[in-house]
Each structure stands twice: as C-alpha cells, then as structure tokens.
Coordinates of C-alpha atoms and ligand atoms in Angstrom, one line a residue:
M1 CA 44.1 -144.8 -5.6
Y2 CA 47.5 -143.2 -4.4
M3 CA 51.0 -143.6 -6.2
S4 CA 53.2 -145.3 -3.7
R5 CA 55.1 -142.8 -1.1
K6 CA 58.2 -141.6 -2.5
M7 CA 61.1 -142.9 0.0
T8 CA 62.8 -139.9 1.8
K9 CA 65.7 -140.2 4.2
Q10 CA 64.1 -140.4 7.6
I11 CA 65.4 -137.5 10.3
Q12 CA 64.4 -136.9 13.6
V13 CA 63.1 -134.2 15.3
G14 CA 62.7 -134.8 19.2
D15 CA 60.9 -138.7 19.2
I16 CA 59.2 -137.4 15.9
A17 CA 60.8 -139.3 12.9
I18 CA 60.0 -137.8 9.7
G19 CA 60.7 -139.7 6.3
G20 CA 61.3 -142.6 5.0
E21 CA 58.0 -145.2 6.5
A22 CA 57.1 -142.1 9.0
P23 CA 53.7 -141.4 9.2
I24 CA 53.5 -138.1 7.8
S25 CA 53.5 -135.5 10.7
I26 CA 51.4 -132.2 11.3
Q27 CA 53.8 -129.1 11.8
S28 CA 52.2 -125.7 12.8
M29 CA 53.6 -121.8 14.4
T30 CA 52.6 -119.8 17.7
S31 CA 51.3 -116.8 16.8
G32 CA 52.3 -115.1 20.0
Y33 CA 55.5 -113.7 21.4
T34 CA 57.7 -116.7 22.3
H35 CA 59.5 -114.8 25.4
D36 CA 55.8 -114.1 26.8
V37 CA 56.7 -117.9 27.9
D38 CA 53.1 -118.9 29.9
K39 CA 51.5 -117.6 26.4
C40 CA 53.7 -119.6 24.1
V41 CA 53.2 -122.7 26.6
E42 CA 49.6 -122.1 26.2
E43 CA 50.0 -122.3 22.8
I44 CA 52.1 -125.3 21.9
N45 CA 49.7 -127.2 24.3
A46 CA 46.6 -126.2 22.6
L47 CA 48.4 -126.9 19.2
A48 CA 49.9 -130.7 20.4
N49 CA 46.1 -131.1 21.6
A50 CA 44.6 -130.2 18.4
G51 CA 47.1 -132.5 16.5
A52 CA 50.0 -131.3 16.3
D53 CA 53.2 -133.6 16.2
I54 CA 55.9 -130.4 16.3
V55 CA 55.5 -126.6 16.9
R56 CA 57.6 -123.7 15.4
V57 CA 58.3 -120.7 16.9
A58 CA 59.8 -117.5 16.3
V59 CA 63.1 -116.4 17.5
P60 CA 63.6 -112.8 16.4
E61 CA 65.3 -111.4 19.7
K62 CA 67.9 -112.8 22.2
K63 CA 64.6 -113.1 24.8
D64 CA 63.3 -115.3 22.5
T65 CA 66.0 -117.5 23.0
V66 CA 66.8 -117.4 26.4
V67 CA 63.1 -119.0 27.4
L68 CA 63.6 -121.8 25.3
K69 CA 64.5 -124.0 27.5
D70 CA 61.8 -123.1 29.9
I71 CA 59.3 -123.4 27.1
I72 CA 60.7 -127.2 26.1
S73 CA 60.6 -128.3 29.6
Q74 CA 56.5 -127.6 29.6
V75 CA 55.5 -129.2 26.5
S76 CA 55.2 -132.6 25.0
V77 CA 56.0 -131.5 21.5
P78 CA 59.2 -131.7 19.9
V79 CA 60.3 -127.6 19.2
I80 CA 61.4 -125.9 16.2
A81 CA 63.6 -122.9 16.2
D82 CA 62.7 -120.6 13.3
V83 CA 65.3 -118.0 11.8
H84 CA 65.9 -115.4 9.2
F85 CA 68.7 -112.8 9.4
H86 CA 70.5 -113.6 12.6
F87 CA 73.1 -117.3 12.9
Q88 CA 73.2 -115.8 17.1
R89 CA 69.4 -116.1 17.2
A90 CA 70.2 -120.0 16.2
L91 CA 73.1 -120.8 18.1
E92 CA 71.4 -119.8 21.3
A93 CA 68.5 -121.9 20.1
I94 CA 70.6 -125.1 19.7
E95 CA 72.2 -124.4 23.3
A96 CA 68.6 -123.9 25.0
G97 CA 67.8 -127.7 23.1
V98 CA 65.1 -127.1 20.3
H99 CA 64.7 -130.4 18.2
K100 CA 65.3 -128.7 14.4
I101 CA 66.5 -125.3 13.4
R102 CA 64.7 -123.6 9.9
L103 CA 66.8 -121.8 8.1
N104 CA 66.8 -119.6 4.8
P105 CA 70.6 -119.2 4.3
G106 CA 69.2 -116.6 1.9
N107 CA 68.7 -114.5 5.0
I108 CA 72.1 -114.7 6.6
S109 CA 74.7 -112.9 4.3
D110 CA 78.0 -114.4 5.6
V111 CA 78.7 -117.8 4.8
Q112 CA 80.8 -118.3 8.0
Q113 CA 77.8 -117.6 9.8
V114 CA 75.6 -120.6 8.2
H115 CA 79.1 -122.8 9.0
A116 CA 78.7 -121.7 12.5
V117 CA 74.8 -123.4 12.7
I118 CA 75.5 -126.2 11.0
D119 CA 78.3 -127.5 13.1
A120 CA 76.4 -126.7 16.3
C121 CA 73.1 -128.9 14.6
K122 CA 76.0 -131.7 14.1
D123 CA 77.0 -131.5 17.4
A124 CA 73.7 -131.4 19.1
N125 CA 72.1 -133.9 16.6
I126 CA 69.6 -131.9 15.4
P127 CA 68.6 -131.5 11.8
I128 CA 68.0 -128.3 9.9
R129 CA 64.9 -127.0 7.3
I130 CA 66.6 -125.7 4.5
G131 CA 63.5 -123.3 3.5
V132 CA 63.0 -121.6 0.6
N133 CA 60.6 -119.8 -0.9
E134 CA 59.6 -117.5 -4.1
G135 CA 61.5 -114.2 -2.1
S136 CA 64.5 -116.2 -2.5
V137 CA 65.6 -116.2 -6.1
V138 CA 66.7 -112.4 -6.2
E139 CA 68.9 -110.5 -4.3
R140 CA 67.6 -109.1 -1.1
K141 CA 70.1 -105.6 -0.9
D142 CA 68.2 -103.8 -3.9
K143 CA 64.3 -103.9 -2.2
Q144 CA 62.9 -102.2 -5.0
K145 CA 64.7 -104.2 -7.8
R146 CA 63.7 -107.2 -5.7
Q147 CA 60.1 -106.1 -6.6
K148 CA 60.3 -105.5 -10.1
E149 CA 62.0 -108.7 -10.7
L150 CA 59.2 -110.4 -8.9
A151 CA 56.7 -108.8 -9.9
A152 CA 58.2 -109.6 -13.6
L153 CA 58.2 -113.2 -12.8
F154 CA 54.5 -113.7 -12.3
A155 CA 53.6 -110.9 -14.7
D156 CA 55.4 -113.2 -17.4
H157 CA 53.9 -116.3 -16.6
K158 CA 57.3 -117.7 -15.9
Q159 CA 56.5 -120.4 -14.0
G160 CA 59.1 -122.2 -15.2
H161 CA 61.5 -120.0 -14.6
L162 CA 60.5 -118.9 -11.3
I163 CA 60.4 -122.9 -10.3
A164 CA 64.0 -122.9 -12.0
M165 CA 65.1 -120.3 -10.1
M166 CA 63.8 -121.9 -6.8
I167 CA 65.6 -125.5 -7.1
A168 CA 68.6 -123.7 -8.1
K169 CA 68.6 -121.6 -5.0
V170 CA 67.8 -125.4 -2.8
E171 CA 70.6 -126.9 -4.6
E172 CA 73.2 -123.7 -4.7
Y173 CA 72.2 -124.1 -0.5
L174 CA 72.7 -127.3 0.2
E175 CA 76.0 -127.5 -1.4
I176 CA 76.8 -125.2 1.5
F177 CA 75.7 -128.3 3.8
E178 CA 76.8 -131.0 2.2
A179 CA 80.0 -130.2 1.7
R180 CA 80.4 -129.6 5.2
D181 CA 79.3 -133.3 5.6
F182 CA 75.5 -132.4 7.2
Y183 CA 73.2 -134.2 5.5
D184 CA 70.7 -133.9 8.6
I185 CA 68.4 -132.2 6.4
C186 CA 64.4 -131.3 5.6
L187 CA 63.7 -128.7 2.4
S188 CA 61.0 -126.9 1.7
A189 CA 60.2 -124.8 -1.2
K190 CA 57.1 -122.7 -0.9
L191 CA 55.0 -120.6 -2.6
M192 CA 51.3 -118.6 -2.6
D193 CA 50.4 -120.2 -5.9
A194 CA 48.4 -123.7 -5.6
R195 CA 49.8 -125.2 -8.9
L196 CA 53.5 -123.6 -9.1
V197 CA 53.6 -125.6 -5.3
I198 CA 52.6 -128.6 -7.0
D199 CA 55.1 -128.4 -9.9
I200 CA 58.1 -127.4 -7.6
Y201 CA 57.6 -130.4 -5.0
Q202 CA 57.5 -132.7 -7.4
E203 CA 61.0 -131.4 -9.0
L204 CA 62.4 -131.6 -5.9
S205 CA 60.8 -135.0 -5.4
K206 CA 62.3 -135.9 -8.6
R207 CA 65.8 -134.7 -7.6
F208 CA 66.5 -135.1 -4.2
D209 CA 65.8 -138.0 -1.1
Y210 CA 66.0 -135.5 1.8
P211 CA 61.8 -135.8 2.9
L212 CA 60.1 -132.9 1.8
H213 CA 57.9 -130.3 3.9
L214 CA 55.1 -129.1 2.6
G215 CA 53.4 -125.6 2.5
V216 CA 51.9 -123.3 0.8
T217 CA 52.9 -119.3 1.4
H218 CA 50.7 -116.4 2.2
A219 CA 48.3 -119.0 1.8
G220 CA 45.5 -116.0 3.4
P221 CA 42.8 -116.7 5.7
R222 CA 40.9 -120.2 6.6
E223 CA 37.9 -119.5 3.6
T224 CA 40.4 -119.2 0.9
G225 CA 43.6 -120.3 2.4
S226 CA 42.2 -123.2 3.0
I227 CA 41.0 -124.5 -0.2
R228 CA 45.0 -123.4 -1.9
S229 CA 46.7 -125.1 0.6
I230 CA 44.6 -128.5 0.4
T231 CA 44.5 -128.7 -3.2
A232 CA 48.6 -128.2 -3.1
L233 CA 49.2 -130.8 -0.3
G234 CA 46.0 -132.9 -1.4
S235 CA 47.7 -133.2 -4.7
L236 CA 50.8 -133.7 -3.8
L237 CA 50.3 -135.9 -0.8
S238 CA 48.2 -138.2 -3.0
Q239 CA 51.0 -138.3 -5.5
G240 CA 52.8 -140.3 -2.6
I241 CA 55.3 -136.8 -2.3
G242 CA 55.9 -135.3 1.2
D243 CA 56.8 -136.2 4.2
T244 CA 55.7 -133.5 7.1
I245 CA 53.0 -130.6 6.4
R246 CA 52.3 -127.2 7.2
I247 CA 49.1 -125.7 6.4
S248 CA 49.2 -121.6 7.7
Y249 CA 46.1 -119.6 7.8
A250 CA 46.1 -115.7 8.3
S251 CA 44.0 -117.3 11.7
N252 CA 44.1 -118.7 14.8
P253 CA 46.9 -121.7 14.2
I254 CA 44.8 -124.4 15.6
Y255 CA 42.8 -124.2 12.7
E256 CA 45.8 -125.0 10.8
V257 CA 46.0 -128.2 12.7
E258 CA 42.4 -129.2 12.5
D259 CA 42.5 -129.1 9.0
G260 CA 45.8 -130.6 8.7
V261 CA 44.7 -133.4 10.5
E262 CA 41.7 -134.0 8.6
L263 CA 43.3 -133.4 5.2
L264 CA 45.3 -136.9 6.4
N265 CA 42.1 -138.2 7.7
C266 CA 40.3 -138.2 4.7
L267 CA 43.8 -139.5 2.3
G268 CA 44.0 -142.4 4.9
L269 CA 47.3 -141.1 6.0
R270 CA 46.7 -140.7 9.7
E271 CA 43.9 -143.0 11.8
R272 CA 41.1 -141.2 12.8
V273 CA 41.0 -140.4 16.5
G274 CA 37.4 -139.3 16.8
A275 CA 34.4 -139.3 15.4
E276 CA 33.9 -138.3 11.1
L277 CA 30.8 -136.4 10.8
I278 CA 29.0 -136.8 7.7
A279 CA 26.0 -134.0 7.2
C280 CA 23.8 -133.1 4.5
P281 CA 24.2 -129.9 2.4
S282 CA 20.3 -129.2 3.1
C283 CA 18.3 -128.6 0.5
G284 CA 14.3 -127.7 0.5
R285 CA 13.2 -130.7 1.9
I286 CA 15.1 -130.1 5.4
Q287 CA 12.8 -130.6 7.9
V288 CA 15.1 -129.3 11.1
D289 CA 17.6 -126.0 11.5
L290 CA 20.0 -128.5 10.3
F291 CA 23.0 -126.0 10.7
S292 CA 22.9 -125.2 14.0
L293 CA 22.6 -129.0 14.7
V294 CA 25.2 -130.0 12.8
N295 CA 27.5 -127.2 14.5
D296 CA 26.4 -128.1 18.1
V297 CA 27.0 -132.3 17.2
R298 CA 30.1 -130.9 16.0
N299 CA 31.9 -129.6 18.9
Q300 CA 30.2 -132.2 21.4
L301 CA 31.5 -135.0 19.6
K302 CA 35.3 -133.4 19.5
N303 CA 34.9 -133.4 23.2
D304 CA 33.0 -136.7 24.1
I305 CA 34.7 -139.3 21.4
D306 CA 37.8 -140.5 20.9
I307 CA 37.2 -143.5 18.9
P308 CA 36.7 -143.1 15.2
I309 CA 32.9 -143.8 15.3
K310 CA 31.0 -142.8 12.0
V311 CA 27.3 -140.0 12.3
A312 CA 25.5 -138.8 9.9
V313 CA 23.5 -136.1 10.4
M314 CA 20.4 -135.5 8.1
G315 CA 17.9 -132.6 7.0
C316 CA 15.1 -135.4 6.1
V317 CA 14.5 -139.1 5.1
V318 CA 14.0 -138.7 1.6
N319 CA 17.7 -138.9 0.4
G320 CA 19.3 -139.2 3.9
P321 CA 19.0 -143.3 4.5
G322 CA 21.4 -143.6 1.2
E323 CA 23.7 -141.0 1.9
A324 CA 24.2 -142.1 5.2
E325 CA 25.1 -145.7 4.8
G326 CA 27.9 -146.9 6.6
A327 CA 27.2 -144.9 9.8
D328 CA 27.3 -146.0 12.9
V329 CA 25.0 -143.6 14.2
A330 CA 22.9 -141.6 12.0
V331 CA 19.7 -138.8 13.0
F332 CA 17.1 -138.5 9.7
A333 CA 14.8 -135.6 10.6
G334 CA 11.6 -135.6 10.1
D335 CA 8.4 -133.0 10.2
R336 CA 10.7 -131.7 13.3
R337 CA 11.5 -134.6 14.8
G338 CA 15.0 -137.0 14.5
I339 CA 14.6 -140.4 14.0
I340 CA 17.8 -142.2 15.5
Y341 CA 19.1 -145.1 14.1
V342 CA 22.3 -146.8 16.0
Q343 CA 24.4 -149.3 13.8
G344 CA 21.5 -150.4 11.9
E345 CA 18.4 -149.9 14.4
R346 CA 16.1 -147.7 14.8
V347 CA 16.7 -146.7 18.6
A348 CA 14.2 -143.3 18.6
N349 CA 11.9 -140.8 17.2
V350 CA 12.2 -137.3 19.1
P351 CA 11.2 -134.2 18.9
E352 CA 13.8 -131.7 17.3
E353 CA 14.7 -129.9 20.9
E354 CA 15.9 -133.6 21.9
I355 CA 17.5 -134.8 19.0
L356 CA 21.1 -133.1 20.3
I357 CA 21.1 -134.7 23.6
R358 CA 19.8 -138.4 22.3
L359 CA 22.1 -138.4 19.6
L360 CA 25.2 -137.7 21.6
K361 CA 24.3 -140.1 24.5
E362 CA 23.5 -142.6 21.7
C363 CA 27.1 -141.8 20.6
K364 CA 28.3 -142.4 23.7
N365 CA 26.5 -145.4 24.8
L366 CA 28.3 -146.9 21.7
Q367 CA 31.5 -145.6 23.2
E368 CA 31.1 -147.0 25.6
R369 CA 30.1 -150.5 24.3
I370 CA 32.6 -150.4 22.1
R371 CA 35.5 -150.2 24.5
N372 CA 34.0 -152.5 26.7
G373 CA 33.6 -155.1 23.5
E374 CA 30.1 -155.5 23.4
T375 CA 29.9 -154.4 19.7
K376 CA 32.9 -153.4 17.1
L377 CA 33.3 -150.9 15.2
G378 CA 31.8 -150.3 11.9
S379 CA 29.6 -153.7 12.5
K380 CA 25.6 -152.6 11.3
S381 CA 26.6 -149.3 10.7
V382 CA 22.9 -147.8 8.8
S383 CA 22.1 -149.3 5.6
I384 CA 19.3 -147.9 3.3
I385 CA 16.3 -148.4 6.1
P386 CA 13.6 -146.8 5.0
P387 CA 12.1 -144.7 7.7
T388 CA 8.7 -144.8 8.1
V389 CA 7.9 -141.7 7.7
T390 CA 6.3 -138.8 5.7
V391 CA 8.6 -136.0 4.6
E392 CA 6.2 -133.3 2.2
G393 CA 4.2 -136.0 0.5
H394 CA 7.4 -138.2 -0.1
S395 CA 6.6 -141.5 1.6
K396 CA 9.5 -143.5 2.8
Ligands
SF4_1 S1 19.1 -135.9 3.3 FE1 17.4 -134.3 2.4 S2 17.8 -131.7 3.3 FE2 19.2 -132.7 2.9 S3 20.2 -132.6 0.9 FE3 19.3 -134.4 1.4 S4 17.3 -134.6 0.3 FE4 18.0 -132.4 1.3

C-alpha cells in the first residue's frame, strides 16, 4: 500500500523531467576519467542501455570540461556535471552544454562564485542540484576539528542533531539561491545510515516543494550497499517521497542502474521492459543444478526478451507449481529433467542439459506470438497444475 506521491515542483534536465508527476528517474555516475572521451562516452552509453535516464560525470580539472561538448554530442541521455571546489569548472561545463549542475555550495568558499554559477545556470536555463551530505555540517577549514565533530555526532547518537544541522545547511544554501530568484533546484541530503536517510528525506519532503534526489552516500560494495540503499530508498519511495534516485556502490556503476531499475519495477514505479524472473531458493528437494540454470536463464533473458513476460525456474515439483503461479513460462525440475509450461500448458519434458535451450526457445516463441497479437501477456499463466512426476517419494 503506497501513500500518494508528494507533488513537487518540476524541473527539466535535458529531455527528462524530474518532479511533479514525472516518472521517477534513475541516475548514475561514470567511474572513469571524463577527459578520456571514448571511455567516458562508452560508459555513459552502457549506463543508458542498462536503464539510466541521466548520467553524471566528475569535472575536477579543466581537461574534463573542455571535452564535455564532444561527449554530450555522442550520448543519448542528459549529462550532469558534478562540481566540487572550483566554480570555474561549473561555468565551463555550463558553457559546454551540460543539462544540470550538481553543486555543494559548502565547498565553494566565496559566495560571489556561487552567484556566478547561479547566474550562468539561469542564463542557460538549466537546474542545479544542491547536494548536502553529513560532511557538510561542520567547517572544513580545520580538518582534525571537523573529523572530531563528526565522530562526536555519531558517537553520541545525536541523529536528531545531525539531521537538524543538515537541514539548516540546506536552508542556508537555499537562501543564497532564492535571494537571486533562482528556483530551478533539486535537493539531496545524503548520509550512509539508512535510518537517517529515511528521517532526513521525510523532513525535507515536509519542508520543501523542490524535487528530491534520493541516495545513500558511501553505501559500500554491492553486497551490503544494496541492502542499505534499497532499505532507505524503498521505504521513502513507498511513502511517496523522491523524484529521482541514485544507488551508489563501490563497484561497476552498471549494477547501480540495474538495481535501481529493479527497485522501481518492484514498487510498480517503472514499467518493466524485460522479462521478470522468479526462481526458488532451492532446498534438499532440488532436482537440478538450479543456481547455474537460473544464472544462465537470467543472462539470456536480458539479451533476448524485451517484453515483461514472467518466467519461473523451480527446483522441483513439490512446491514449484504453487510458487510459480502467475508465470507465463515455467520450468519445474524433476529427476534431472525439466517440465516446461507455457501459458499453463505443458509443452515439454526435457533432460537437464536441454532445459536452458528449450526454455529460452519457448520464451522467444511466446514473445513472438504476443507481438503478432496471437496471444496476450499474462493470459492463461501457470496456475496450480500438478505435474505427474514422482520426486523422492512425493507424488504431485
Ligand atoms: S521449489 Fe522445490 S527445490 Fe525449490 S525451494 Fe521449493 S521445495 Fe525446494
């Protein structure tokens, strides 16, 4: 059960709208050097193919901004320039035609320089994300003092205090932007603790109508970062909070996009474009090498199927048919064989080594028949049909 979505102001990032009733967009960031044009273009296009709507690039040096125009001309998604410390990089990126600037005003020391970036974005008609994180709430000048202050905030469990300080920082920055009549804004306030991320975005959502960019900072490798990120972002999105998301891992950013897409699919916030794979976790009743089979099926479906058919791979027939209910195509393993169903009809019983090929053939056939209008997605899906095979004494 979802709460209705908080209606925020809408901003435009190239051809992608963020906020209001616009679909929740997925962002990611390249991991290589921006000045390495070919690799950067390749990375942006790979992220776009995986499902990213918008891609951010770092521009720490002038050699990164001078190539932006060339990069933008070779990619199909809007590009955001991520600016830290050097306001000149923002001005150069705007000149090059980026579609949005990400700025942490806290690390640009002179407010006149922030004004210059605001004015340039206004002239170029592009938005700015004001990004605050837990490191923004204490002064940077004395690094040791800053580290001590941060450590104290966490050690004392002053979560409320930390959140209050971050919100105050957002308000302080917003005053600078709004005083210059600039409202083309998106907000983010990232922390690494999922509970605090939920708390702070709930607070931001109550206080502001600007669109919110959700994310967990320093989430770690995919194995743990996915739990941290999905906990926070899933909770917020299901409360109707958030307009664009970035899942960030210490790993290949393609995974960020893949997991972001899956999160939105699971919450019904994005129309699925490929197959949905259901698989049993396996147990002592397993009849085939299920993990390898599931992995192979997953990889092949990604390549071959671009309509949202539901495919179930079940390790046996004991609970399989019930658990696969609703699948368009399903295989139930039994005695080193696979019994394959398509739209509720049993179509094959093949040895284990032929399951993958036959299952994919049936998926592709079904895709073709749906495209030709011969049948419909989700019609006559698997319901509880007991295959007549015997497994370890269980007759089903
Ligand atoms: S489908 Fe069979 S093998 Fe898979 S978890 Fe259920 S009982 Fe175990």
